[in-house]
C-alpha cells in the first residue's frame, strides 16, 4: 500500500474524530416522558431545531411569520446545564417597532402547551366541531383566523416532563425530576427559560406578556412577581385562563372548610341554567346574568353564614337555605339536605341529569353523555371533555410538529404527564396544594409594577376551577383602588377550555386583542 493512500486514510480518520457527537436518540421513559440522553457529552449536544416560513390571513390581512421548534438549555446558578426545555415560537415578519412577545404555559402540573397552542392562540388549531367536541378521527389542523399572532409574537413553552422537554445528565447522572417538579422549582426554571430566550433572540426590548391556563395561571401570577425583582424582566400584562389562584377555595370538601361549597355554587347554577334545570324560562344572556348575579349574592350573604352556623341554625332557616340551593342547582331538596347544603362537584355531575340517565363533564358542564353506570353513586369514568380531547390533540400535535413544521424527533410528544402531578412538590402546603395560592403574588406584582395589566378569563360552566373563586380573590386582595381598573375578569359560555367553543374563542380573541392594545398604547 503506497504512502499517499495511507496518508489519506489518516486524514479521513482525523476528520471523523473531529466531528461533534450526534445527539442521542430520545426514548420513552417509564413515566411516559422522554428519557435523558445516555451520555454526558450527548446530553450537552444542542438538540435538533426546525425553522420554517408560513403565512395566514387574519381579518383580510396576510400575515407572514417564522415558526421555530427548538430547545434551550437551562442552567443553574453555576452555569451547569440541567435540562433542555422545548418550545414552539411564532414570530411575525413585521417591521413595526414594539411588537409584543408572549410566553404561553398550560397547567396540570404536567400539561404541555398543546391545548392553548392548537386550541386557541396559535396560527393553526385542531379542527373541532363548533361546540368544542371532537369530530370523527383522525384529527386534523386548520387555519386559525383568531390567532393571537395577529397582535403578538408567541412562544409556547413545554416544562420539563412535558412535550419533548427533559433533564440532562451531569457527571454521568441524570438530573432528578424533583429538581423541576415543584411550586418554587417550576417558577425558577420557567424564569430562567424566559431570560435565556430573550438573550438568544435579542428581544429584551420587546413589550412582554405571559399567558397561563389552569395551573399555568397560578404559574404566571408567581412569575409576574418573580421576573421583575429577581431577573430584571418587566412585564406589560398577564392573561390567566381558568386559573387556579388559591387552591384552598375549591379543594378540601371537609365539614370545616366552607369556601369550596360556597364559591362553587354559581358555577353549578350556571350549568343547571344551561341545561334548563334552573332559572326562569327566558334563555337570553341578560336573563342568565340576572340569575347568576342573584346566586352570587346568595352564596356570600346567606349560604356562607348558614353553613358557618351549622347545627346552631334553626330548622326552618336551614330548610329555607337548602331550598334555595336546590332551586339554583336543579337538584332534589333531599339531595341537598343529605349533603348539609354542601353540594359536591361529583354529586352534581351525577345527579343533575340523572332522570335522563346522563352525566355532565367536570371540565365543561355544558357537555353531557349517557351515564355508563347509572346505579353507581359516583361517575368514575374519564371526563367527557378532557378525555375526549386527548387523542385529537396528541394526534394533531404530533402530525403538525413533524409534518408541517418539519421537526424531527424519535421521542414521543408528551401531552399530559400524570407522574408530574402525582410527584409535585407543594412545599409546606398540604398534600394536593390546598394551602397553596398566588393571590399575594398577583397583588405584589401589581403593586411594584404600576404598568402591569391583568386579564382573567373564566368559563361559566367550568367545575374544576369555578369562576367565582377568582372573583373572590380579586375582591379580597389588598390593591390600590386606583389599580382595580387594571385587573379585569371576563366570563364566557364554556368550560375550563372555553375557547374550544367557536363563538367563545372569537370573543376571547377580541378581548385579548383589546387588552394587548391597552397594555401597549403605541399598538393603537
Coordinates of C-alpha atoms in Angstrom, one line a residue:
X1 CA 0.0 0.0 0.0
X2 CA 1.6 3.3 -1.1
X3 CA 2.3 6.1 1.4
X4 CA -0.1 8.5 -0.4
X5 CA -3.1 6.2 0.2
X6 CA -2.2 5.6 3.8
X7 CA -1.8 9.3 4.3
X8 CA -5.4 10.0 3.1
X9 CA -6.7 7.3 5.4
X10 CA -5.2 9.0 8.4
X11 CA -6.7 12.4 7.2
X12 CA -10.1 10.8 6.9
X13 CA -9.8 9.2 10.4
X14 CA -8.8 12.5 11.9
X15 CA -11.7 14.3 10.3
X16 CA -14.2 11.7 11.6
X17 CA -12.8 12.0 15.1
X18 CA -13.2 15.8 14.9
X19 CA -16.9 15.6 14.2
X20 CA -19.2 16.5 17.1
X21 CA -21.0 13.6 18.7
X22 CA -24.5 13.0 17.3
X23 CA -27.5 13.7 19.6
X24 CA -28.6 10.6 21.5
X25 CA -32.0 9.4 20.3
X26 CA -34.6 10.1 22.9
X27 CA -36.5 7.2 24.3
X28 CA -39.8 6.9 26.1
X29 CA -39.4 6.8 29.8
X30 CA -41.4 4.8 32.3
X31 CA -43.5 7.9 33.2
X32 CA -44.4 8.5 29.5
X33 CA -41.8 11.2 29.2
X34 CA -38.6 11.3 27.0
X35 CA -35.7 9.8 28.8
X36 CA -32.5 11.8 29.1
X37 CA -29.5 11.1 26.8
X38 CA -27.3 8.2 27.8
X39 CA -24.0 10.1 28.0
X40 CA -23.0 13.5 29.3
X41 CA -21.4 14.5 26.0
X42 CA -24.5 13.7 24.1
X43 CA -26.8 15.3 26.7
X44 CA -25.0 18.6 26.1
X45 CA -25.3 18.5 22.3
X46 CA -27.9 21.0 21.1
X47 CA -31.0 19.1 20.0
X48 CA -32.4 19.5 16.6
X49 CA -34.4 22.6 15.6
X50 CA -36.8 23.3 12.8
X51 CA -37.3 26.7 11.3
X52 CA -40.0 27.2 8.6
X53 CA -41.8 30.1 6.9
X54 CA -45.6 30.4 6.7
X55 CA -48.5 32.8 6.1
X56 CA -52.0 33.2 7.3
X57 CA -54.8 35.6 6.6
X58 CA -56.4 37.4 9.6
X59 CA -59.1 40.0 9.1
X60 CA -58.3 40.2 5.4
X61 CA -54.6 40.9 6.1
X62 CA -51.9 38.4 5.1
X63 CA -49.5 37.7 8.0
X64 CA -46.2 36.2 7.1
X65 CA -44.3 34.5 10.0
X66 CA -41.5 32.3 11.0
X67 CA -42.2 29.1 13.1
X68 CA -39.4 27.6 15.2
X69 CA -39.4 24.3 17.1
X70 CA -36.3 24.1 19.2
X71 CA -34.9 23.6 22.7
X72 CA -33.0 25.9 25.0
X73 CA -30.5 24.6 27.6
X74 CA -31.4 26.0 31.0
X75 CA -28.6 26.2 33.6
X76 CA -28.4 26.6 37.4
X77 CA -26.6 29.5 39.1
X78 CA -23.2 27.8 38.5
X79 CA -23.8 27.7 34.7
X80 CA -24.4 23.9 34.6
X81 CA -27.0 22.9 32.1
X82 CA -29.7 20.9 33.9
X83 CA -32.4 20.5 31.2
X84 CA -33.5 21.2 27.7
X85 CA -36.8 23.0 27.6
X86 CA -38.5 22.7 24.2
X87 CA -40.7 25.4 22.7
X88 CA -42.6 26.4 19.6
X89 CA -42.4 30.1 18.6
X90 CA -44.1 32.2 16.0
X91 CA -42.5 35.5 15.0
X92 CA -44.3 37.7 12.5
X93 CA -42.3 39.4 9.8
X94 CA -43.4 42.8 10.9
X95 CA -41.1 45.8 10.9
X96 CA -43.3 47.9 13.2
X97 CA -41.5 48.9 16.4
X98 CA -42.5 47.5 19.7
X99 CA -44.2 44.2 18.6
X100 CA -45.1 42.3 21.8
X101 CA -43.7 38.9 22.8
X102 CA -45.8 36.5 24.8
X103 CA -44.8 33.3 26.7
X104 CA -47.6 30.8 26.9
X105 CA -48.0 28.0 29.5
X106 CA -50.6 25.4 30.1
X107 CA -51.2 23.9 33.5
X108 CA -51.5 20.5 35.2
X109 CA -48.9 20.5 36.6
X110 CA -47.8 18.1 33.9
X111 CA -49.6 19.6 30.9
X112 CA -47.8 20.6 27.7
X113 CA -48.6 23.8 25.9
X114 CA -50.6 21.9 23.2
X115 CA -54.1 22.9 24.4
X116 CA -53.6 26.7 24.1
X117 CA -51.3 26.2 21.2
X118 CA -53.6 24.2 19.0
X119 CA -56.8 25.2 20.8
X120 CA -56.9 29.0 20.7
X121 CA -53.7 31.0 20.3
X122 CA -51.6 29.6 17.5
X123 CA -51.9 30.1 13.8
X124 CA -53.1 26.6 13.4
X125 CA -55.7 24.8 15.5
X126 CA -57.3 21.4 15.9
X127 CA -60.4 21.1 13.7
X128 CA -63.2 20.6 16.2
X129 CA -66.9 20.9 16.0
X130 CA -68.3 24.4 16.8
X131 CA -69.4 23.2 20.2
X132 CA -65.9 22.1 21.1
X133 CA -66.5 18.3 20.7
X134 CA -64.1 16.2 18.6
X135 CA -65.1 15.1 15.1
X136 CA -64.6 11.6 13.7
X137 CA -60.8 10.6 13.8
X138 CA -58.2 11.2 12.6
X139 CA -57.7 14.7 14.0
X140 CA -56.6 17.4 11.6
X141 CA -55.4 21.0 11.9
X142 CA -56.8 24.1 10.1
X143 CA -56.0 27.8 9.9
X144 CA -56.9 29.8 12.9
X145 CA -58.2 33.2 12.0
X146 CA -58.4 34.0 15.7
X147 CA -54.7 33.5 16.3
X148 CA -53.1 35.9 18.8
X149 CA -50.2 36.1 16.4
X150 CA -52.0 38.9 14.7
X151 CA -51.1 41.2 17.7
X152 CA -48.2 39.4 19.5
X153 CA -45.3 37.0 18.8
X154 CA -45.8 33.8 20.6
X155 CA -43.6 31.3 22.5
X156 CA -45.3 28.1 23.6
X157 CA -43.3 26.5 26.4
X158 CA -43.3 22.9 27.5
X159 CA -42.0 22.5 31.1
X160 CA -39.7 19.6 31.9
X161 CA -41.6 16.3 31.7
X162 CA -44.0 17.5 29.0
X163 CA -43.6 17.8 25.2
X164 CA -40.1 16.8 24.4
X165 CA -38.5 18.7 27.4
X166 CA -36.2 16.6 29.5
X167 CA -33.5 16.8 32.2
X168 CA -29.9 16.0 31.0
X169 CA -27.0 14.2 32.6
X170 CA -24.5 15.9 34.8
X171 CA -21.4 13.9 35.7
X172 CA -22.9 10.8 34.3
X173 CA -26.2 11.1 36.3
X174 CA -29.5 12.3 35.1
X175 CA -30.7 15.4 36.9
X176 CA -33.7 14.1 39.0
X177 CA -37.2 15.3 38.2
X178 CA -37.7 16.7 41.6
X179 CA -35.3 19.5 40.6
X180 CA -38.0 20.8 38.4
X181 CA -41.3 19.4 39.7
X182 CA -42.4 21.7 42.4
X183 CA -44.1 25.1 43.0
X184 CA -40.8 27.0 43.6
X185 CA -38.7 24.9 41.3
X186 CA -41.2 25.4 38.4
X187 CA -41.2 29.2 38.8
X188 CA -37.4 29.3 38.9
X189 CA -36.8 27.2 35.8
X190 CA -39.6 29.0 33.9
X191 CA -37.9 32.3 34.6
X192 CA -34.5 31.0 33.6
X193 CA -36.0 29.8 30.3
X194 CA -37.6 33.2 29.6
X195 CA -34.3 35.0 30.4
X196 CA -32.4 32.7 28.1
X197 CA -34.9 33.1 25.3
X198 CA -34.8 36.9 25.5
X199 CA -31.0 36.9 25.3
X200 CA -30.7 34.4 22.5
X201 CA -33.3 36.1 20.3
X202 CA -32.3 39.7 21.3
X203 CA -35.9 40.5 22.4
X204 CA -35.2 42.2 25.7
X205 CA -36.7 45.5 24.4
X206 CA -40.0 43.9 23.4
X207 CA -43.2 44.5 25.4
X208 CA -43.6 41.3 27.3
X209 CA -46.7 39.3 28.3
X210 CA -47.4 36.0 30.0
X211 CA -50.4 33.7 29.3
X212 CA -51.3 30.7 31.5
X213 CA -54.2 28.3 31.8
X214 CA -55.3 26.5 35.0
X215 CA -52.1 25.8 37.0
X216 CA -50.4 27.8 34.3
X217 CA -52.5 30.8 35.5
X218 CA -51.1 30.1 39.0
X219 CA -47.6 29.9 37.5
X220 CA -47.7 33.2 35.6
X221 CA -49.1 35.1 38.6
X222 CA -46.0 34.0 40.5
X223 CA -43.7 34.7 37.6
X224 CA -45.2 38.2 37.3
X225 CA -43.8 38.9 40.8
X226 CA -40.5 37.0 40.3
X227 CA -39.4 38.1 36.9
X228 CA -39.0 41.9 37.6
X229 CA -37.5 41.6 41.0
X230 CA -35.1 38.7 40.5
X231 CA -34.4 38.7 36.8
X232 CA -34.9 42.3 35.7
X233 CA -37.7 41.3 33.3
X234 CA -40.5 43.8 33.3
X235 CA -44.0 42.8 32.1
X236 CA -46.8 44.7 30.4
X237 CA -49.5 42.2 31.1
X238 CA -50.6 38.7 32.0
X239 CA -53.6 36.7 30.9
X240 CA -54.9 33.9 33.1
X241 CA -57.3 31.5 31.6
X242 CA -59.3 29.4 34.1
X243 CA -56.7 30.0 36.7
X244 CA -56.2 28.1 40.0
X245 CA -55.3 31.2 42.0
X246 CA -56.0 29.8 45.5
X247 CA -56.3 26.1 45.8
X248 CA -58.0 26.2 49.2
X249 CA -61.0 27.9 47.7
X250 CA -62.1 25.0 45.6
X251 CA -60.3 22.0 47.2
X252 CA -60.9 20.4 50.6
X253 CA -64.6 19.5 50.9
X254 CA -64.5 18.7 54.6
X255 CA -67.0 19.9 57.2
X256 CA -64.8 22.7 58.4
X257 CA -64.0 24.2 55.0
X258 CA -66.7 26.5 53.9
X259 CA -65.4 28.2 50.8
X260 CA -65.3 25.4 48.2
X261 CA -69.1 24.8 48.5
X262 CA -69.9 28.5 48.6
X263 CA -67.8 29.6 45.7
X264 CA -68.8 26.5 43.6
X265 CA -72.5 27.3 43.8
X266 CA -72.6 29.9 41.0
X267 CA -70.9 27.5 38.6
X268 CA -73.3 24.7 39.5
X269 CA -76.2 27.2 38.9
X270 CA -74.7 28.3 35.6
X271 CA -74.6 24.6 34.4
X272 CA -78.1 24.0 35.7
X273 CA -79.3 27.1 33.9
X274 CA -77.6 25.9 30.7
X275 CA -79.5 22.5 30.8
X276 CA -82.8 24.2 31.6
X277 CA -83.0 22.9 35.2
X278 CA -82.8 26.3 36.9
X279 CA -83.9 29.9 36.4
X280 CA -86.8 31.2 34.5
X281 CA -87.9 30.0 31.1
X282 CA -86.1 33.0 29.5
X283 CA -82.9 31.9 27.8
X284 CA -81.3 35.3 26.9
X285 CA -77.9 36.4 28.0
X286 CA -79.5 39.1 30.1
X287 CA -81.7 36.6 32.0
X288 CA -78.6 34.3 32.6
X289 CA -76.6 37.3 34.0
X290 CA -79.5 38.3 36.3
X291 CA -79.8 34.8 37.5
X292 CA -76.1 34.4 38.3
X293 CA -75.9 37.7 40.0
X294 CA -78.7 36.6 42.3
X295 CA -76.9 33.3 43.0
X296 CA -73.6 35.0 43.7
X297 CA -75.2 37.4 46.2
X298 CA -77.0 34.5 47.9
X299 CA -73.8 32.4 48.2
X300 CA -72.0 35.1 50.2
X301 CA -74.8 36.8 52.1
X302 CA -77.0 33.8 53.0
X303 CA -75.3 30.5 52.2
X304 CA -72.0 31.3 53.8
X305 CA -73.3 32.4 57.2
X306 CA -75.8 29.5 57.2
X307 CA -73.1 26.9 56.7
X308 CA -70.9 28.6 59.3
X309 CA -73.7 28.3 61.9
X310 CA -74.1 24.5 61.3
X311 CA -76.3 23.0 64.0
X312 CA -77.0 26.3 65.6
X313 CA -79.1 27.4 62.6
X314 CA -82.9 26.9 63.3
X315 CA -84.5 24.2 61.3
X316 CA -86.8 26.4 59.4
X317 CA -84.0 28.7 58.3
X318 CA -81.9 25.7 57.3
X319 CA -84.7 24.3 55.2
X320 CA -85.2 27.7 53.5
X321 CA -81.5 27.9 52.6
X322 CA -81.4 24.3 51.4
X323 CA -84.5 25.0 49.3
X324 CA -82.7 27.9 47.6
X325 CA -79.7 25.8 46.9
X326 CA -81.9 23.1 45.4
X327 CA -83.7 25.6 43.2
X328 CA -80.4 27.1 42.0
X329 CA -78.7 23.8 41.2
X330 CA -81.7 21.9 39.8
X331 CA -81.2 19.1 42.4
X332 CA -83.8 17.5 44.7
X333 CA -84.2 19.0 48.1
X334 CA -83.4 15.8 49.9
X335 CA -80.1 15.5 47.9
X336 CA -79.1 19.0 49.1
X337 CA -80.2 18.2 52.7
X338 CA -78.2 14.9 52.8
X339 CA -75.1 17.0 51.8
X340 CA -75.9 19.6 54.5
X341 CA -76.1 22.2 51.8
X342 CA -72.5 21.4 50.6
X343 CA -73.2 20.0 47.2
X344 CA -70.0 18.4 45.9
X345 CA -69.0 18.6 42.3
X346 CA -69.2 14.8 42.0
X347 CA -72.7 14.7 43.3
X348 CA -73.8 17.4 40.9
X349 CA -72.2 15.7 38.0
X350 CA -74.1 12.5 38.7
X351 CA -77.4 13.9 39.8
X352 CA -78.3 16.9 37.6
X353 CA -79.4 14.8 34.6
X354 CA -79.9 11.5 36.5
X355 CA -83.5 11.4 35.3
X356 CA -82.3 11.3 31.7
X357 CA -79.5 8.8 32.7
X358 CA -76.9 11.2 31.7
X359 CA -73.8 12.7 33.4
X360 CA -72.1 16.1 32.8
X361 CA -68.5 17.0 32.4
X362 CA -66.2 18.3 35.1
X363 CA -64.2 20.5 32.7
X364 CA -67.3 21.6 30.8
X365 CA -70.6 21.2 32.5
X366 CA -72.5 22.1 29.3
X367 CA -71.4 18.8 27.9
X368 CA -73.3 15.6 28.8
X369 CA -73.0 12.0 27.9
X370 CA -75.1 8.8 28.6
X371 CA -74.2 7.6 32.1
X372 CA -72.4 4.3 31.6
X373 CA -73.2 3.1 35.2
X374 CA -76.5 4.7 36.4
X375 CA -76.5 2.6 39.5
X376 CA -73.1 3.8 40.7
X377 CA -73.2 6.7 43.2
X378 CA -70.3 8.4 41.5
X379 CA -69.2 8.9 37.9
X380 CA -65.8 7.3 37.8
X381 CA -65.1 7.2 34.0
X382 CA -62.9 9.6 32.0
X383 CA -64.2 13.1 31.9
X384 CA -66.2 13.5 28.6
X385 CA -64.4 16.8 27.8
X386 CA -60.8 16.3 28.7
X387 CA -60.8 12.5 27.9
X388 CA -62.4 13.1 24.6
X389 CA -59.8 15.6 23.5
X390 CA -56.6 13.7 24.5
X391 CA -56.4 11.7 21.3
X392 CA -57.3 14.6 18.9
X393 CA -54.8 17.0 20.5
X394 CA -52.0 14.4 20.7
X395 CA -52.6 13.2 17.1
X396 CA -52.8 16.8 15.8
X397 CA -49.7 18.0 17.7
X398 CA -47.5 15.1 16.5
X399 CA -48.6 15.5 12.9
X400 CA -48.3 19.3 13.0
X401 CA -44.8 19.4 14.5
X402 CA -43.4 16.6 12.4
X403 CA -45.2 17.1 9.1
X404 CA -46.0 20.9 8.8
X405 CA -43.2 22.3 10.9
X406 CA -40.6 19.7 9.9
X407 CA -39.4 18.8 13.4
X408 CA -37.5 15.5 13.6
X409 CA -37.7 13.7 16.9
X410 CA -37.5 10.0 17.9
X411 CA -39.2 10.7 21.2
X412 CA -42.9 10.8 21.7
X413 CA -44.6 14.2 22.4
X414 CA -45.9 14.1 26.0
X415 CA -49.3 15.8 26.1
X416 CA -50.1 15.1 29.8
X417 CA -47.7 13.6 32.3
X418 CA -49.6 12.1 35.3
X419 CA -46.3 11.4 37.0
X420 CA -45.6 15.1 37.2
X421 CA -48.8 16.0 39.1
X422 CA -48.5 12.9 41.3
X423 CA -45.0 13.8 42.4
X424 CA -45.3 17.6 42.6
X425 CA -43.6 19.3 45.5
X426 CA -46.2 21.6 47.1
X427 CA -43.7 22.9 49.6
X428 CA -45.0 23.4 53.1
X429 CA -48.7 23.1 51.9
X430 CA -50.9 20.2 52.5
X431 CA -50.8 17.3 50.0
X432 CA -52.8 18.4 47.0
X433 CA -51.9 22.0 47.4
X434 CA -55.0 23.2 49.3
X435 CA -52.9 25.8 51.1
X436 CA -51.1 27.0 48.0
X437 CA -52.0 30.3 46.5
X438 CA -50.8 33.1 44.2
X439 CA -53.2 35.9 45.1
X440 CA -50.5 37.6 47.2
X441 CA -48.0 37.3 44.3
X442 CA -50.5 38.9 42.0
X443 CA -51.0 41.8 44.4
X444 CA -47.3 42.2 44.9
X445 CA -46.6 42.2 41.1
X446 CA -49.3 44.9 40.5
X447 CA -48.1 47.0 43.5
X448 CA -44.4 47.0 42.3
X449 CA -45.2 47.3 38.6
X450 CA -47.6 50.2 38.2
X451 CA -48.0 49.5 34.4
X452 CA -48.9 45.8 34.8
X453 CA -52.4 44.9 33.5
X454 CA -54.2 41.6 34.2
X455 CA -57.0 39.8 32.4
X456 CA -58.6 36.8 34.0
X457 CA -60.8 34.7 31.7
X458 CA -63.2 32.0 33.0
X459 CA -65.8 29.7 31.6
X460 CA -69.2 29.8 33.4
X461 CA -69.6 26.0 33.1
X462 CA -66.1 25.1 34.5
X463 CA -66.5 22.8 37.5
X464 CA -62.7 22.3 38.0
X465 CA -61.7 26.0 38.7
X466 CA -65.0 27.8 39.4
X467 CA -65.1 31.4 38.2
X468 CA -66.5 32.8 41.4
X469 CA -63.3 31.7 43.3
X470 CA -61.2 34.1 41.1
X471 CA -63.8 36.9 41.6
X472 CA -63.5 36.3 45.3
X473 CA -59.7 36.6 45.2
X474 CA -59.9 39.8 43.1
X475 CA -62.2 41.3 45.7
X476 CA -60.1 40.3 48.6
X477 CA -56.5 41.2 47.6
X478 CA -55.4 44.5 49.1
X479 CA -54.9 46.5 45.9
X480 CA -54.7 50.3 45.5
X481 CA -58.3 51.2 44.4
X482 CA -56.8 53.2 41.5
X483 CA -55.3 50.0 40.2
X484 CA -58.5 47.9 40.2
X485 CA -59.4 49.0 36.7
X486 CA -56.2 47.2 35.5
X487 CA -57.5 43.9 36.8
X488 CA -60.4 42.5 34.8
X489 CA -62.4 39.3 34.9
X490 CA -64.3 38.2 31.8
X491 CA -66.8 35.3 31.7
X492 CA -67.5 33.1 28.7
X493 CA -70.1 30.4 27.8
X494 CA -67.8 27.5 28.0
X495 CA -65.9 25.3 30.4
X496 CA -62.3 25.1 31.6
X497 CA -61.2 25.4 27.9
X498 CA -63.9 27.8 26.9
X499 CA -62.0 28.6 23.7
X500 CA -62.9 25.2 22.2
X501 CA -66.4 26.7 21.5
X502 CA -66.1 28.6 18.3
X503 CA -68.1 31.6 19.4
X504 CA -66.2 31.9 22.7
X505 CA -62.8 31.6 21.0
X506 CA -63.7 34.6 18.9
X507 CA -64.8 36.5 22.0
X508 CA -61.6 35.7 23.8
X509 CA -59.6 36.7 20.8
X510 CA -61.3 40.1 20.6
X511 CA -61.0 40.7 24.4
X512 CA -57.3 39.7 24.3
X513 CA -56.6 42.0 21.3
X514 CA -58.2 44.9 23.1
X515 CA -56.2 44.0 26.3
X516 CA -52.9 44.0 24.5
X517 CA -53.6 47.2 22.7
X518 CA -54.4 48.9 26.0
X519 CA -51.3 47.5 27.6
X520 CA -49.0 48.7 24.8
X521 CA -50.6 52.1 23.8
X522 CA -48.5 52.6 20.7
X523 CA -50.1 49.5 19.2
X524 CA -53.3 51.5 18.5

